PDB file of C-alpha atoms in Angstrom:
ATOM      1  CA  MET T   1     -23.754 -10.529  -9.305  1.00 67.00           C
ATOM      2  CA  ALA T   2     -23.562  -8.870  -5.919  1.00 71.00           C
ATOM      3  CA  ASP T   3     -23.153  -5.102  -6.322  1.00 73.00           C
ATOM      4  CA  ASP T   4     -20.536  -4.719  -3.594  1.00 89.00           C
ATOM      5  CA  CYS T   5     -18.574  -7.923  -4.301  1.00 95.00           C
ATOM      6  CA  LEU T   6     -14.976  -7.484  -5.441  1.00 96.00           C
ATOM      7  CA  PHE T   7     -14.877 -10.843  -7.237  1.00 97.00           C
ATOM      8  CA  CYS T   8     -18.165 -10.178  -9.054  1.00 96.00           C
ATOM      9  CA  LYS T   9     -16.592  -6.925 -10.278  1.00 96.00           C
ATOM     10  CA  ILE T  10     -13.452  -8.789 -11.390  1.00 96.00           C
ATOM     11  CA  ILE T  11     -15.560 -11.344 -13.278  1.00 96.00           C
ATOM     12  CA  ALA T  12     -17.508  -8.510 -14.938  1.00 95.00           C
ATOM     13  CA  GLY T  13     -14.268  -6.818 -16.000  1.00 95.00           C
ATOM     14  CA  GLU T  14     -14.907  -3.764 -13.825  1.00 95.00           C
ATOM     15  CA  VAL T  15     -11.760  -4.435 -11.767  1.00 96.00           C
ATOM     16  CA  PRO T  16      -8.596  -5.570 -13.570  1.00 97.00           C
ATOM     17  CA  SER T  17      -7.119  -9.015 -13.002  1.00 98.00           C
ATOM     18  CA  THR T  18      -4.570 -11.308 -14.604  1.00 97.00           C
ATOM     19  CA  LYS T  19      -6.715 -14.067 -16.078  1.00 97.00           C
ATOM     20  CA  VAL T  20      -5.397 -17.621 -15.925  1.00 97.00           C
ATOM     21  CA  TYR T  21      -8.546 -19.482 -17.045  1.00 97.00           C
ATOM     22  CA  GLU T  22     -12.136 -18.773 -18.034  1.00 97.00           C
ATOM     23  CA  ASP T  23     -15.125 -20.745 -19.243  1.00 98.00           C
ATOM     24  CA  ASP T  24     -18.914 -20.296 -19.065  1.00 97.00           C
ATOM     25  CA  THR T  25     -19.141 -20.904 -15.302  1.00 98.00           C
ATOM     26  CA  THR T  26     -15.687 -20.313 -13.837  1.00 98.00           C
ATOM     27  CA  TYR T  27     -12.987 -17.640 -13.748  1.00 98.00           C
ATOM     28  CA  ALA T  28      -9.420 -17.999 -12.443  1.00 98.00           C
ATOM     29  CA  PHE T  29      -6.897 -15.215 -11.896  1.00 98.00           C
ATOM     30  CA  LYS T  30      -3.589 -14.521 -10.169  1.00 98.00           C
ATOM     31  CA  ASP T  31      -3.767 -13.446  -6.538  1.00 97.00           C
ATOM     32  CA  VAL T  32      -2.462  -9.892  -6.064  1.00 95.00           C
ATOM     33  CA  ASN T  33      -0.861 -10.910  -2.751  1.00 94.00           C
ATOM     34  CA  PRO T  34       0.643 -14.336  -3.532  1.00 96.00           C
ATOM     35  CA  LYS T  35       1.527 -16.787  -0.760  1.00 94.00           C
ATOM     36  CA  ALA T  36       3.446 -19.127  -3.109  1.00 95.00           C
ATOM     37  CA  LYS T  37       5.373 -18.913  -6.369  1.00 96.00           C
ATOM     38  CA  VAL T  38       2.062 -19.532  -8.163  1.00 97.00           C
ATOM     39  CA  HIS T  39      -1.102 -18.395  -6.354  1.00 98.00           C
ATOM     40  CA  VAL T  40      -4.296 -18.507  -8.386  1.00 98.00           C
ATOM     41  CA  LEU T  41      -7.850 -17.833  -7.220  1.00 98.00           C
ATOM     42  CA  ILE T  42     -10.642 -19.828  -8.844  1.00 98.00           C
ATOM     43  CA  VAL T  43     -14.198 -18.504  -8.537  1.00 98.00           C
ATOM     44  CA  PRO T  44     -17.573 -19.526  -9.891  1.00 98.00           C
ATOM     45  CA  LYS T  45     -19.113 -16.759 -11.978  1.00 97.00           C
ATOM     46  CA  LYS T  46     -22.348 -17.139 -10.035  1.00 97.00           C
ATOM     47  CA  HIS T  47     -22.135 -15.569  -6.581  1.00 97.00           C
ATOM     48  CA  TYR T  48     -22.046 -17.916  -3.566  1.00 97.00           C
ATOM     49  CA  ALA T  49     -20.852 -16.661  -0.189  1.00 96.00           C
ATOM     50  CA  ASN T  50     -18.668 -19.660   0.688  1.00 96.00           C
ATOM     51  CA  VAL T  51     -17.737 -23.216  -0.271  1.00 97.00           C
ATOM     52  CA  ALA T  52     -20.476 -24.780   1.881  1.00 96.00           C
ATOM     53  CA  GLU T  53     -23.113 -22.734   0.072  1.00 97.00           C
ATOM     54  CA  LEU T  54     -21.608 -23.700  -3.304  1.00 98.00           C
ATOM     55  CA  ALA T  55     -21.458 -27.396  -2.382  1.00 97.00           C
ATOM     56  CA  GLN T  56     -25.125 -27.415  -1.429  1.00 97.00           C
ATOM     57  CA  ALA T  57     -26.330 -25.393  -4.439  1.00 97.00           C
ATOM     58  CA  ASP T  58     -24.068 -26.681  -7.216  1.00 98.00           C
ATOM     59  CA  PRO T  59     -21.791 -29.634  -6.392  1.00 98.00           C
ATOM     60  CA  ALA T  60     -20.889 -30.007 -10.080  1.00 98.00           C
ATOM     61  CA  GLU T  61     -19.396 -26.495 -10.075  1.00 98.00           C
ATOM     62  CA  LEU T  62     -17.393 -27.328  -6.967  1.00 98.00           C
ATOM     63  CA  ALA T  63     -16.018 -30.425  -8.719  1.00 98.00           C
ATOM     64  CA  HIS T  64     -15.235 -28.292 -11.770  1.00 98.00           C
ATOM     65  CA  ILE T  65     -13.241 -25.859  -9.602  1.00 98.00           C
ATOM     66  CA  VAL T  66     -11.122 -28.809  -8.422  1.00 98.00           C
ATOM     67  CA  GLU T  67     -10.586 -29.844 -12.060  1.00 98.00           C
ATOM     68  CA  VAL T  68      -9.458 -26.313 -12.919  1.00 98.00           C
ATOM     69  CA  ALA T  69      -7.087 -26.361  -9.928  1.00 98.00           C
ATOM     70  CA  GLN T  70      -5.538 -29.572 -11.230  1.00 98.00           C
ATOM     71  CA  SER T  71      -5.165 -28.049 -14.683  1.00 97.00           C
ATOM     72  CA  VAL T  72      -3.384 -24.986 -13.263  1.00 96.00           C
ATOM     73  CA  ALA T  73      -1.022 -27.221 -11.270  1.00 96.00           C
ATOM     74  CA  ASP T  74      -0.373 -29.457 -14.278  1.00 96.00           C
ATOM     75  CA  LYS T  75       0.730 -26.410 -16.270  1.00 95.00           C
ATOM     76  CA  GLU T  76       2.682 -24.722 -13.477  1.00 93.00           C
ATOM     77  CA  PHE T  77       4.263 -27.491 -11.368  1.00 93.00           C
ATOM     78  CA  HIS T  78       4.002 -31.132 -12.440  1.00 94.00           C
ATOM     79  CA  GLY T  79       0.515 -31.471 -10.969  1.00 94.00           C
ATOM     80  CA  ALA T  80       1.324 -30.853  -7.293  1.00 95.00           C
ATOM     81  CA  TYR T  81      -0.703 -28.181  -5.518  1.00 96.00           C
ATOM     82  CA  ARG T  82      -2.401 -27.079  -2.325  1.00 97.00           C
ATOM     83  CA  LEU T  83      -6.097 -26.136  -2.513  1.00 97.00           C
ATOM     84  CA  ILE T  84      -7.582 -23.916   0.193  1.00 97.00           C
ATOM     85  CA  PHE T  85     -11.095 -22.586   0.817  1.00 97.00           C
ATOM     86  CA  ASN T  86     -11.455 -20.115   3.691  1.00 97.00           C
ATOM     87  CA  THR T  87     -15.025 -20.125   5.030  1.00 96.00           C
ATOM     88  CA  GLY T  88     -16.012 -17.363   7.417  1.00 94.00           C
ATOM     89  CA  GLU T  89     -14.241 -14.285   8.704  1.00 94.00           C
ATOM     90  CA  ASP T  90     -12.647 -16.166  11.609  1.00 95.00           C
ATOM     91  CA  ALA T  91     -11.105 -18.600   9.094  1.00 95.00           C
ATOM     92  CA  GLY T  92      -9.526 -15.760   7.119  1.00 93.00           C
ATOM     93  CA  GLN T  93     -12.191 -15.241   4.443  1.00 94.00           C
ATOM     94  CA  SER T  94     -12.053 -11.572   3.469  1.00 94.00           C
ATOM     95  CA  VAL T  95     -14.074 -11.627   0.231  1.00 96.00           C
ATOM     96  CA  PHE T  96     -17.435 -13.323   0.646  1.00 96.00           C
ATOM     97  CA  HIS T  97     -17.630 -14.830  -2.828  1.00 97.00           C
ATOM     98  CA  VAL T  98     -16.441 -18.423  -2.678  1.00 97.00           C
ATOM     99  CA  HIS T  99     -12.916 -18.797  -4.018  1.00 98.00           C
ATOM    100  CA  ALA T 100     -10.355 -21.554  -4.075  1.00 98.00           C
ATOM    101  CA  HIS T 101      -6.723 -20.667  -3.508  1.00 97.00           C
ATOM    102  CA  VAL T 102      -4.421 -22.792  -5.665  1.00 98.00           C
ATOM    103  CA  LEU T 103      -0.852 -22.683  -4.346  1.00 97.00           C
ATOM    104  CA  THR T 104       1.801 -24.343  -6.481  1.00 96.00           C
ATOM    105  CA  GLY T 105       4.999 -23.711  -8.404  1.00 93.00           C
ATOM    106  CA  GLU T 106       7.358 -24.815  -5.649  1.00 91.00           C
ATOM    107  CA  THR T 107       7.839 -27.537  -3.049  1.00 92.00           C
ATOM    108  CA  MET T 108       5.830 -26.620   0.066  1.00 88.00           C
ATOM    109  CA  GLU T 109       6.361 -27.453   3.691  1.00 85.00           C
ATOM    110  CA  GLU T 110       3.605 -29.157   5.640  1.00 81.00           C
TER     111      GLU T 110
END
């Protein structure tokens, strides 16, 4: 856990969130500023700065995050979803704990 990381604090229960999914390695919760009808963030419980770091250190966890994304979409919108990882400040990453944005719940434009 990184002491100053918002998502580490959410995982630890120090900051409230609306949990969607949790297991031993992964936590998913509703985004507080949704960009779609359903907007869920999926994070590994272990701290990695971005998706590239996660892919190098633990590719199985990255695959698991994709499985969780599919599960969320299956429950919320017949399996269709958009999955986004922002990597780096210039790409819009504002919390430097890797997180997948799952957008679903409605038909999306390209």
